[in-house]
């Protein structure tokens, strides 16, 4: 017990310690790699924690260029031990699970163990998430760093799996420090100060749920905003406006997911949204048994980008008469509403990414979760952002509990898009000879 008490005391002292940069012998970014080598070889737990803390402190004090060079050095010096791997391969025997495991572990780059050891420091998980956010900024110019990013993602998938996530409803009694982060992290419909936030989290017919991780208890990973309504909405203004009728939640029949925001750039590619939506549906059904419709009101962020590409590549999804109308548009003009709705429906049903999935990222997310493309609305978001990304088009994705698994499987198997007959008819509708409408 004395040994455990001593180690506990060491950990507390390290957790309370300030940056190590105040030590007698100044440490600079040039010391990072030697410190990392020391950490990898260190057998002592307390000394290892101290070294890991030094590394994190020095890294965070470094300039962006010093951080980039550090990442490059990690890739070069903390890769796979190829001799160990070759020995394991030589010893591998078909059907021998033990020797197969030896190959698996021998193939792991040392950089993964380095990240694991850094994570032993209290509070290090959030710091490592920020470190990966920095790393992502260098990938385009330094593709050789992609392997290190794979290491981060591999470990984050384990550390941030669903079993560790905790759901919480955010309301007006939530600590102000978290509420401030909700304002900052909102990525779909900007929150214009505290009064706007109060409407979204304190009104009787509004809900906001977030996922948290035990290692980052005061920083949300992702959150979803929900409007409780009597019918499926076709525009965002009625949900966001301050002067609106508030309804009794028990009179609501629909739960509308109108904004989903990922909060941590360093967790890009680690998906939580599908788990969050399913958990929120469960929470709402428990609270409000009258709810029978679960639907989104979603943006279409890839629409105008796809149209720009389709005009250049002469994509056959764009018809000649549509090209003529679009070519006649001035910079400050909006196409006719019937045209934007038709283009959006055809785009969502047919446009594909290089991977064969839906070109639109929001569509890919909801279709992959088993939702159905339910309805397309023109002029549904006339904010500057809404017009910029999709000429104001928004979409309802419907989550039909009885069909979710069927739709998910069809999309996962061959990227088959589940959609209503209304959307299909809209996509195939003929173009009307209408004038181009001004903005």
Short mmCIF file of C-alpha atoms in Angstrom, two decimals:
data_model
loop_
_atom_site.label_atom_id
_atom_site.label_comp_id
_atom_site.label_asym_id
_atom_site.label_seq_id
_atom_site.Cartn_x
_atom_site.Cartn_y
_atom_site.Cartn_z
CA UNK A 1 0.00 0.00 0.00
CA UNK A 2 2.90 2.36 0.76
CA UNK A 3 4.23 1.97 -2.80
CA UNK A 4 0.80 2.74 -4.29
CA UNK A 5 0.44 5.79 -2.04
CA UNK A 6 3.89 7.04 -3.09
CA UNK A 7 3.06 6.62 -6.81
CA UNK A 8 -0.29 8.34 -6.30
CA UNK A 9 1.49 11.28 -4.70
CA UNK A 10 3.92 11.48 -7.65
CA UNK A 11 1.02 11.50 -10.11
CA UNK A 12 -0.73 14.29 -8.24
CA UNK A 13 2.43 16.38 -8.19
CA UNK A 14 2.92 15.89 -11.94
CA UNK A 15 -0.71 16.75 -12.64
CA UNK A 16 -0.39 20.00 -10.65
CA UNK A 17 2.96 20.89 -12.17
CA UNK A 18 3.19 23.84 -14.52
CA UNK A 19 5.16 23.79 -17.78
CA UNK A 20 8.55 22.20 -17.41
CA UNK A 21 10.10 25.07 -19.36
CA UNK A 22 11.01 26.80 -16.11
CA UNK A 23 13.64 24.15 -15.30
CA UNK A 24 17.23 25.26 -14.70
CA UNK A 25 18.49 23.97 -18.05
CA UNK A 26 16.22 25.39 -20.78
CA UNK A 27 14.70 22.83 -23.11
CA UNK A 28 13.90 23.63 -26.73
CA UNK A 29 12.17 21.90 -29.63
CA UNK A 30 15.51 20.38 -30.63
CA UNK A 31 15.29 18.27 -27.48
CA UNK A 32 11.94 16.73 -28.42
CA UNK A 33 13.24 13.68 -30.28
CA UNK A 34 15.85 12.80 -27.59
CA UNK A 35 13.08 13.12 -25.00
CA UNK A 36 10.81 10.86 -27.07
CA UNK A 37 13.56 8.24 -27.29
CA UNK A 38 14.02 8.49 -23.54
CA UNK A 39 10.27 8.03 -23.03
CA UNK A 40 10.13 4.94 -25.25
CA UNK A 41 13.02 3.29 -23.42
CA UNK A 42 12.06 4.38 -19.89
CA UNK A 43 10.96 1.51 -17.64
CA UNK A 44 10.02 3.68 -14.65
CA UNK A 45 6.41 4.81 -14.46
CA UNK A 46 6.96 8.03 -12.49
CA UNK A 47 10.01 9.09 -14.51
CA UNK A 48 8.15 8.24 -17.72
CA UNK A 49 5.28 10.51 -16.72
CA UNK A 50 7.73 13.31 -16.05
CA UNK A 51 9.38 12.86 -19.45
CA UNK A 52 6.01 12.72 -21.22
CA UNK A 53 4.97 15.97 -19.53
CA UNK A 54 8.20 17.62 -20.71
CA UNK A 55 7.50 16.52 -24.29
CA UNK A 56 3.94 17.89 -24.28
CA UNK A 57 5.01 21.19 -22.71
CA UNK A 58 7.91 21.71 -25.11
CA UNK A 59 5.81 20.72 -28.14
CA UNK A 60 3.04 23.18 -27.23
CA UNK A 61 5.57 25.99 -26.75
CA UNK A 62 7.15 25.32 -30.16
CA UNK A 63 6.45 27.36 -33.28
CA UNK A 64 4.28 25.84 -36.05
CA UNK A 65 7.39 25.20 -38.14
CA UNK A 66 9.13 23.49 -35.22
CA UNK A 67 6.06 21.33 -34.71
CA UNK A 68 6.03 20.35 -38.39
CA UNK A 69 9.70 19.36 -38.25
CA UNK A 70 9.02 17.38 -35.09
CA UNK A 71 6.31 15.37 -36.85
CA UNK A 72 8.65 14.66 -39.75
CA UNK A 73 11.35 13.47 -37.33
CA UNK A 74 8.86 11.18 -35.56
CA UNK A 75 7.93 9.58 -38.87
CA UNK A 76 11.59 9.01 -39.72
CA UNK A 77 12.83 7.79 -36.34
CA UNK A 78 9.81 6.01 -34.81
CA UNK A 79 8.75 3.69 -37.59
CA UNK A 80 8.60 -0.11 -37.76
CA UNK A 81 11.60 -2.11 -36.53
CA UNK A 82 12.04 -4.04 -39.77
CA UNK A 83 14.49 -6.56 -38.33
CA UNK A 84 12.08 -7.48 -35.55
CA UNK A 85 9.29 -7.73 -38.13
CA UNK A 86 11.40 -9.95 -40.41
CA UNK A 87 12.24 -12.26 -37.50
CA UNK A 88 8.54 -12.54 -36.63
CA UNK A 89 7.67 -13.29 -40.26
CA UNK A 90 10.38 -15.97 -40.39
CA UNK A 91 8.93 -17.58 -37.26
CA UNK A 92 5.34 -17.42 -38.46
CA UNK A 93 3.63 -20.74 -39.14
CA UNK A 94 0.32 -21.16 -40.91
CA UNK A 95 -2.45 -21.88 -38.42
CA UNK A 96 -0.35 -20.74 -35.45
CA UNK A 97 -2.26 -17.90 -33.76
CA UNK A 98 0.58 -17.06 -31.39
CA UNK A 99 3.14 -16.51 -34.15
CA UNK A 100 0.54 -14.55 -36.16
CA UNK A 101 0.10 -12.23 -33.19
CA UNK A 102 3.87 -11.80 -33.01
CA UNK A 103 3.83 -10.58 -36.62
CA UNK A 104 0.98 -8.20 -35.86
CA UNK A 105 2.74 -6.60 -32.90
CA UNK A 106 6.12 -6.54 -34.66
CA UNK A 107 4.53 -4.58 -37.53
CA UNK A 108 3.39 -1.78 -35.22
CA UNK A 109 5.42 1.44 -35.63
CA UNK A 110 7.08 2.82 -32.52
CA UNK A 111 5.15 6.05 -33.01
CA UNK A 112 2.01 4.33 -31.72
CA UNK A 113 3.72 3.37 -28.49
CA UNK A 114 5.07 6.92 -28.23
CA UNK A 115 1.52 8.32 -28.44
CA UNK A 116 0.30 5.78 -25.87
CA UNK A 117 3.02 6.79 -23.41
CA UNK A 118 2.31 10.47 -23.89
CA UNK A 119 -1.33 9.75 -23.05
CA UNK A 120 -0.39 8.52 -19.57
CA UNK A 121 -0.05 12.09 -18.35
CA UNK A 122 -3.22 13.38 -16.65
CA UNK A 123 -5.10 15.57 -19.14
CA UNK A 124 -2.97 14.37 -22.06
CA UNK A 125 -5.83 13.04 -24.18
CA UNK A 126 -7.14 16.51 -25.00
CA UNK A 127 -3.58 17.69 -25.70
CA UNK A 128 -3.03 14.80 -28.11
CA UNK A 129 -6.32 15.62 -29.88
CA UNK A 130 -5.00 19.15 -30.36
CA UNK A 131 -1.66 17.73 -31.54
CA UNK A 132 -3.44 15.76 -34.25
CA UNK A 133 -5.38 18.88 -35.24
CA UNK A 134 -2.01 20.53 -35.87
CA UNK A 135 -0.80 17.49 -37.79
CA UNK A 136 -3.81 17.60 -40.12
CA UNK A 137 -2.79 21.09 -41.16
CA UNK A 138 0.51 19.79 -42.55
CA UNK A 139 -0.73 16.72 -44.47
CA UNK A 140 -1.38 18.45 -47.78
CA UNK A 141 2.15 19.84 -48.07
CA UNK A 142 3.79 16.86 -46.32
CA UNK A 143 2.09 13.66 -47.52
CA UNK A 144 4.80 11.62 -45.80
CA UNK A 145 3.02 12.49 -42.53
CA UNK A 146 -0.07 10.46 -43.49
CA UNK A 147 1.31 7.36 -41.78
CA UNK A 148 1.60 9.24 -38.48
CA UNK A 149 -1.98 10.41 -38.89
CA UNK A 150 -3.02 6.78 -39.37
CA UNK A 151 -1.36 6.02 -36.03
CA UNK A 152 -3.34 8.76 -34.30
CA UNK A 153 -6.62 7.62 -35.88
CA UNK A 154 -5.95 3.98 -34.99
CA UNK A 155 -5.50 4.87 -31.32
CA UNK A 156 -8.34 7.41 -31.24
CA UNK A 157 -10.76 4.84 -32.63
CA UNK A 158 -10.00 2.73 -29.55
CA UNK A 159 -9.91 5.56 -27.02
CA UNK A 160 -13.11 7.23 -28.27
CA UNK A 161 -15.26 4.18 -28.97
CA UNK A 162 -18.96 4.28 -28.06
CA UNK A 163 -18.43 2.52 -24.74
CA UNK A 164 -16.54 5.52 -23.37
CA UNK A 165 -18.92 8.24 -24.60
CA UNK A 166 -21.35 9.86 -22.20
CA UNK A 167 -24.47 11.68 -23.38
CA UNK A 168 -25.68 14.83 -21.64
CA UNK A 169 -28.53 17.22 -22.29
CA UNK A 170 -27.28 20.79 -22.46
CA UNK A 171 -29.65 23.28 -20.85
CA UNK A 172 -29.56 26.70 -19.25
CA UNK A 173 -28.18 25.26 -15.99
CA UNK A 174 -25.16 23.73 -17.78
CA UNK A 175 -21.89 25.41 -16.69
CA UNK A 176 -21.17 28.61 -18.61
CA UNK A 177 -17.79 27.29 -19.73
CA UNK A 178 -19.53 24.51 -21.68
CA UNK A 179 -22.27 26.82 -23.00
CA UNK A 180 -19.58 29.15 -24.36
CA UNK A 181 -18.06 26.22 -26.24
CA UNK A 182 -21.45 25.37 -27.75
CA UNK A 183 -21.59 28.91 -29.17
CA UNK A 184 -18.05 28.58 -30.51
CA UNK A 185 -18.41 25.09 -31.96
CA UNK A 186 -21.78 25.55 -33.72
CA UNK A 187 -20.90 24.85 -37.35
CA UNK A 188 -24.23 24.83 -39.22
CA UNK A 189 -26.39 27.73 -37.98
CA UNK A 190 -24.37 30.38 -36.17
CA UNK A 191 -25.44 31.14 -32.60
CA UNK A 192 -25.68 34.91 -32.24
CA UNK A 193 -24.84 35.37 -28.57
CA UNK A 194 -26.42 34.29 -25.31
CA UNK A 195 -30.02 35.20 -26.14
CA UNK A 196 -29.88 33.04 -29.24
CA UNK A 197 -28.32 30.19 -27.27
CA UNK A 198 -30.97 30.49 -24.57
CA UNK A 199 -33.69 29.94 -27.18
CA UNK A 200 -31.96 26.77 -28.40
CA UNK A 201 -31.36 25.18 -25.01
CA UNK A 202 -33.95 26.67 -22.62
CA UNK A 203 -37.20 26.84 -24.61
CA UNK A 204 -39.67 24.08 -23.77
CA UNK A 205 -39.79 22.76 -27.35
CA UNK A 206 -36.03 22.73 -27.94
CA UNK A 207 -33.37 20.22 -26.91
CA UNK A 208 -29.60 20.03 -27.28
CA UNK A 209 -27.65 16.85 -26.58
CA UNK A 210 -23.89 16.33 -26.58
CA UNK A 211 -21.40 13.49 -26.26
CA UNK A 212 -18.55 13.85 -23.78
CA UNK A 213 -15.52 11.66 -23.04
CA UNK A 214 -14.29 11.00 -19.47
CA UNK A 215 -10.83 12.25 -20.43
CA UNK A 216 -12.35 15.52 -21.74
CA UNK A 217 -15.31 16.05 -19.40
CA UNK A 218 -15.68 19.79 -20.01
CA UNK A 219 -15.31 19.79 -23.77
CA UNK A 220 -18.08 18.34 -26.00
CA UNK A 221 -17.08 16.05 -28.86
CA UNK A 222 -20.25 16.50 -30.91
CA UNK A 223 -23.71 17.93 -30.29
CA UNK A 224 -27.11 17.89 -31.97
CA UNK A 225 -29.84 20.52 -31.76
CA UNK A 226 -33.46 19.34 -31.82
CA UNK A 227 -36.71 21.18 -32.48
CA UNK A 228 -39.95 19.58 -31.28
CA UNK A 229 -42.70 20.37 -33.81
CA UNK A 230 -46.19 19.38 -34.88
CA UNK A 231 -45.11 18.76 -38.48
CA UNK A 232 -42.02 18.26 -40.62
CA UNK A 233 -40.57 21.71 -41.41
CA UNK A 234 -39.50 22.85 -44.87
CA UNK A 235 -37.42 25.89 -43.91
CA UNK A 236 -34.98 26.81 -41.16
CA UNK A 237 -36.28 30.33 -40.45
CA UNK A 238 -39.27 29.10 -38.46
CA UNK A 239 -36.97 27.08 -36.22
CA UNK A 240 -34.34 29.76 -35.60
CA UNK A 241 -36.48 32.92 -35.41
CA UNK A 242 -36.90 34.50 -31.97
CA UNK A 243 -40.52 35.60 -32.42
CA UNK A 244 -42.23 32.25 -32.78
CA UNK A 245 -44.92 30.23 -31.09
CA UNK A 246 -43.54 27.86 -28.46
CA UNK A 247 -45.50 24.63 -28.23
CA UNK A 248 -46.06 22.21 -25.38
CA UNK A 249 -43.54 19.38 -25.92
CA UNK A 250 -46.31 16.86 -25.26
CA UNK A 251 -48.16 18.19 -28.30
CA UNK A 252 -45.17 17.61 -30.57
CA UNK A 253 -45.22 14.66 -32.96
CA UNK A 254 -41.90 15.27 -34.71
CA UNK A 255 -38.33 15.64 -33.48
CA UNK A 256 -36.30 17.63 -36.00
CA UNK A 257 -32.50 17.35 -35.94
CA UNK A 258 -31.58 20.70 -37.47
CA UNK A 259 -27.91 21.04 -36.59
CA UNK A 260 -25.13 18.54 -35.88
CA UNK A 261 -21.71 19.98 -35.06
CA UNK A 262 -18.44 18.12 -34.61
CA UNK A 263 -16.39 20.03 -32.07
CA UNK A 264 -12.85 18.63 -32.20
CA UNK A 265 -10.87 19.03 -35.42
CA UNK A 266 -8.32 16.59 -34.03
CA UNK A 267 -11.00 13.87 -34.06
CA UNK A 268 -11.82 14.28 -37.75
CA UNK A 269 -12.68 10.89 -39.23
CA UNK A 270 -13.72 9.47 -35.85
CA UNK A 271 -17.50 9.27 -36.27
CA UNK A 272 -19.83 9.83 -33.31
CA UNK A 273 -22.89 11.21 -35.06
CA UNK A 274 -24.62 7.91 -35.79
CA UNK A 275 -24.33 6.87 -32.15
CA UNK A 276 -25.52 10.28 -30.98
CA UNK A 277 -28.65 10.31 -33.15
CA UNK A 278 -29.65 6.82 -32.04
CA UNK A 279 -29.10 7.71 -28.39
CA UNK A 280 -31.04 10.98 -28.70
CA UNK A 281 -33.97 9.15 -30.31
CA UNK A 282 -34.00 6.78 -27.33
CA UNK A 283 -33.84 9.67 -24.83
CA UNK A 284 -36.66 11.57 -26.57
CA UNK A 285 -38.91 8.52 -26.89
CA UNK A 286 -38.48 7.90 -23.18
CA UNK A 287 -39.38 11.50 -22.33
CA UNK A 288 -42.08 12.13 -24.95
CA UNK A 289 -43.98 9.00 -26.08
CA UNK A 290 -46.11 11.17 -28.43
CA UNK A 291 -43.16 11.59 -30.82
CA UNK A 292 -43.54 9.35 -33.87
CA UNK A 293 -41.43 11.11 -36.51
CA UNK A 294 -37.66 11.61 -36.37
CA UNK A 295 -36.34 13.69 -39.21
CA UNK A 296 -33.58 16.15 -40.08
CA UNK A 297 -33.64 19.54 -41.71
CA UNK A 298 -30.22 19.38 -43.30
CA UNK A 299 -28.05 21.59 -45.50
CA UNK A 300 -26.73 20.40 -48.87
CA UNK A 301 -23.14 21.65 -48.60
CA UNK A 302 -21.80 20.03 -51.78
CA UNK A 303 -24.50 21.14 -54.22
CA UNK A 304 -22.97 24.27 -55.74
CA UNK A 305 -19.48 22.77 -55.69
CA UNK A 306 -20.80 19.79 -57.67
CA UNK A 307 -22.62 22.04 -60.13
CA UNK A 308 -19.44 24.06 -60.72
CA UNK A 309 -17.57 20.83 -61.48
CA UNK A 310 -20.42 19.47 -63.61
CA UNK A 311 -20.47 22.61 -65.78
CA UNK A 312 -16.76 22.25 -66.50
CA UNK A 313 -16.81 18.48 -67.06
CA UNK A 314 -20.10 18.50 -68.98
CA UNK A 315 -21.59 16.01 -66.56
CA UNK A 316 -24.62 14.36 -68.24
CA UNK A 317 -26.62 14.80 -65.04
CA UNK A 318 -26.96 18.43 -66.09
CA UNK A 319 -29.38 18.82 -69.01
CA UNK A 320 -28.67 21.25 -71.88
CA UNK A 321 -31.54 23.57 -70.97
CA UNK A 322 -30.32 23.64 -67.34
CA UNK A 323 -26.82 24.56 -68.48
CA UNK A 324 -28.31 27.42 -70.47
CA UNK A 325 -30.21 28.75 -67.44
CA UNK A 326 -27.19 28.41 -65.16
CA UNK A 327 -24.88 30.08 -67.69
CA UNK A 328 -27.22 33.08 -67.78
CA UNK A 329 -26.90 33.64 -64.03
CA UNK A 330 -25.12 36.71 -62.80
CA UNK A 331 -22.94 36.50 -59.71
CA UNK A 332 -25.63 37.93 -57.43
CA UNK A 333 -28.55 35.97 -58.91
CA UNK A 334 -30.48 32.95 -57.68
CA UNK A 335 -31.79 30.27 -60.07
CA UNK A 336 -35.54 29.60 -60.13
CA UNK A 337 -36.68 27.58 -57.12
CA UNK A 338 -38.02 24.72 -59.27
CA UNK A 339 -34.60 24.39 -60.91
CA UNK A 340 -32.63 24.31 -57.67
CA UNK A 341 -34.96 21.71 -56.20
CA UNK A 342 -34.68 19.49 -59.29
CA UNK A 343 -30.90 19.80 -59.41
CA UNK A 344 -30.61 19.00 -55.70
CA UNK A 345 -32.80 15.92 -56.00
CA UNK A 346 -30.84 14.61 -59.00
CA UNK A 347 -27.53 15.44 -57.31
CA UNK A 348 -28.42 13.65 -54.06
CA UNK A 349 -29.71 10.57 -55.87
CA UNK A 350 -26.92 10.22 -58.43
CA UNK A 351 -23.73 12.20 -57.75
CA UNK A 352 -20.96 10.00 -56.36
CA UNK A 353 -17.60 10.51 -54.72
CA UNK A 354 -14.47 8.66 -55.83
CA UNK A 355 -15.32 5.99 -53.25
CA UNK A 356 -18.75 5.45 -54.81
CA UNK A 357 -20.64 6.96 -51.88
CA UNK A 358 -22.89 10.02 -52.06
CA UNK A 359 -20.92 13.08 -53.16
CA UNK A 360 -22.61 15.23 -50.54
CA UNK A 361 -21.01 14.69 -47.09
CA UNK A 362 -24.22 15.30 -45.14
CA UNK A 363 -26.14 12.93 -47.42
CA UNK A 364 -23.42 10.31 -47.03
CA UNK A 365 -23.65 10.60 -43.24
CA UNK A 366 -27.43 10.24 -42.97
CA UNK A 367 -27.83 7.64 -45.73
CA UNK A 368 -25.04 5.63 -44.13
CA UNK A 369 -26.99 5.73 -40.87
CA UNK A 370 -30.03 4.22 -42.58
CA UNK A 371 -32.13 7.35 -43.18
CA UNK A 372 -34.29 7.90 -46.24
CA UNK A 373 -34.03 10.97 -48.50
CA UNK A 374 -37.54 12.20 -47.75
CA UNK A 375 -38.07 15.68 -49.20
CA UNK A 376 -36.17 18.52 -50.92
CA UNK A 377 -37.01 22.16 -50.15
CA UNK A 378 -35.98 25.14 -52.29
CA UNK A 379 -35.36 28.53 -50.62
CA UNK A 380 -35.26 26.85 -47.21
CA UNK A 381 -32.12 28.60 -45.93
CA UNK A 382 -31.69 32.11 -47.31
CA UNK A 383 -28.79 33.02 -45.05
CA UNK A 384 -25.57 34.05 -46.81
CA UNK A 385 -24.07 30.65 -46.06
CA UNK A 386 -27.18 28.81 -47.25
CA UNK A 387 -27.19 30.63 -50.58
CA UNK A 388 -23.45 30.19 -50.99
CA UNK A 389 -23.40 26.40 -50.60
CA UNK A 390 -26.74 25.36 -52.12
CA UNK A 391 -28.78 28.39 -53.27
CA UNK A 392 -30.80 27.87 -50.10
CA UNK A 393 -31.82 24.24 -50.66
CA UNK A 394 -32.36 22.04 -47.58
CA UNK A 395 -33.39 18.42 -47.20
CA UNK A 396 -35.36 16.20 -44.81
CA UNK A 397 -33.77 12.82 -44.05
CA UNK A 398 -36.30 10.58 -42.35
CA UNK A 399 -35.30 7.99 -39.76
CA UNK A 400 -37.89 5.21 -39.97
CA UNK A 401 -36.96 2.84 -37.16
CA UNK A 402 -38.49 -0.16 -38.93
CA UNK A 403 -36.40 0.45 -42.07
CA UNK A 404 -33.11 1.81 -40.72
CA UNK A 405 -31.16 -1.46 -40.84
CA UNK A 406 -32.48 -2.32 -44.32
CA UNK A 407 -31.52 1.09 -45.72
CA UNK A 408 -28.16 1.06 -43.97
CA UNK A 409 -27.30 -2.34 -45.41
CA UNK A 410 -28.33 -1.36 -48.95
CA UNK A 411 -26.22 1.79 -48.82
CA UNK A 412 -23.23 -0.01 -47.29
CA UNK A 413 -23.42 -2.80 -49.91
CA UNK A 414 -23.82 -0.84 -53.14
CA UNK A 415 -24.37 2.82 -52.14
CA UNK A 416 -28.07 2.45 -52.90
CA UNK A 417 -29.91 5.65 -51.89
CA UNK A 418 -33.22 5.11 -50.13
CA UNK A 419 -35.58 7.90 -51.20
CA UNK A 420 -39.24 8.80 -51.34
CA UNK A 421 -41.19 8.64 -54.59
CA UNK A 422 -41.59 12.44 -54.37
CA UNK A 423 -37.81 12.98 -54.53
CA UNK A 424 -37.46 10.53 -57.42
CA UNK A 425 -40.22 12.30 -59.35
CA UNK A 426 -38.63 15.66 -58.68
CA UNK A 427 -35.26 14.48 -59.99
CA UNK A 428 -36.88 13.31 -63.25
CA UNK A 429 -39.15 16.33 -63.75
CA UNK A 430 -38.81 18.29 -66.99
CA UNK A 431 -37.35 21.78 -67.00
CA UNK A 432 -39.77 24.65 -67.34
CA UNK A 433 -38.89 27.64 -69.50
CA UNK A 434 -38.76 30.06 -66.57
CA UNK A 435 -36.77 33.25 -66.29
CA UNK A 436 -33.78 33.47 -64.00
CA UNK A 437 -34.86 35.04 -60.74
CA UNK A 438 -32.80 37.86 -59.17
CA UNK A 439 -31.20 37.33 -55.76
#
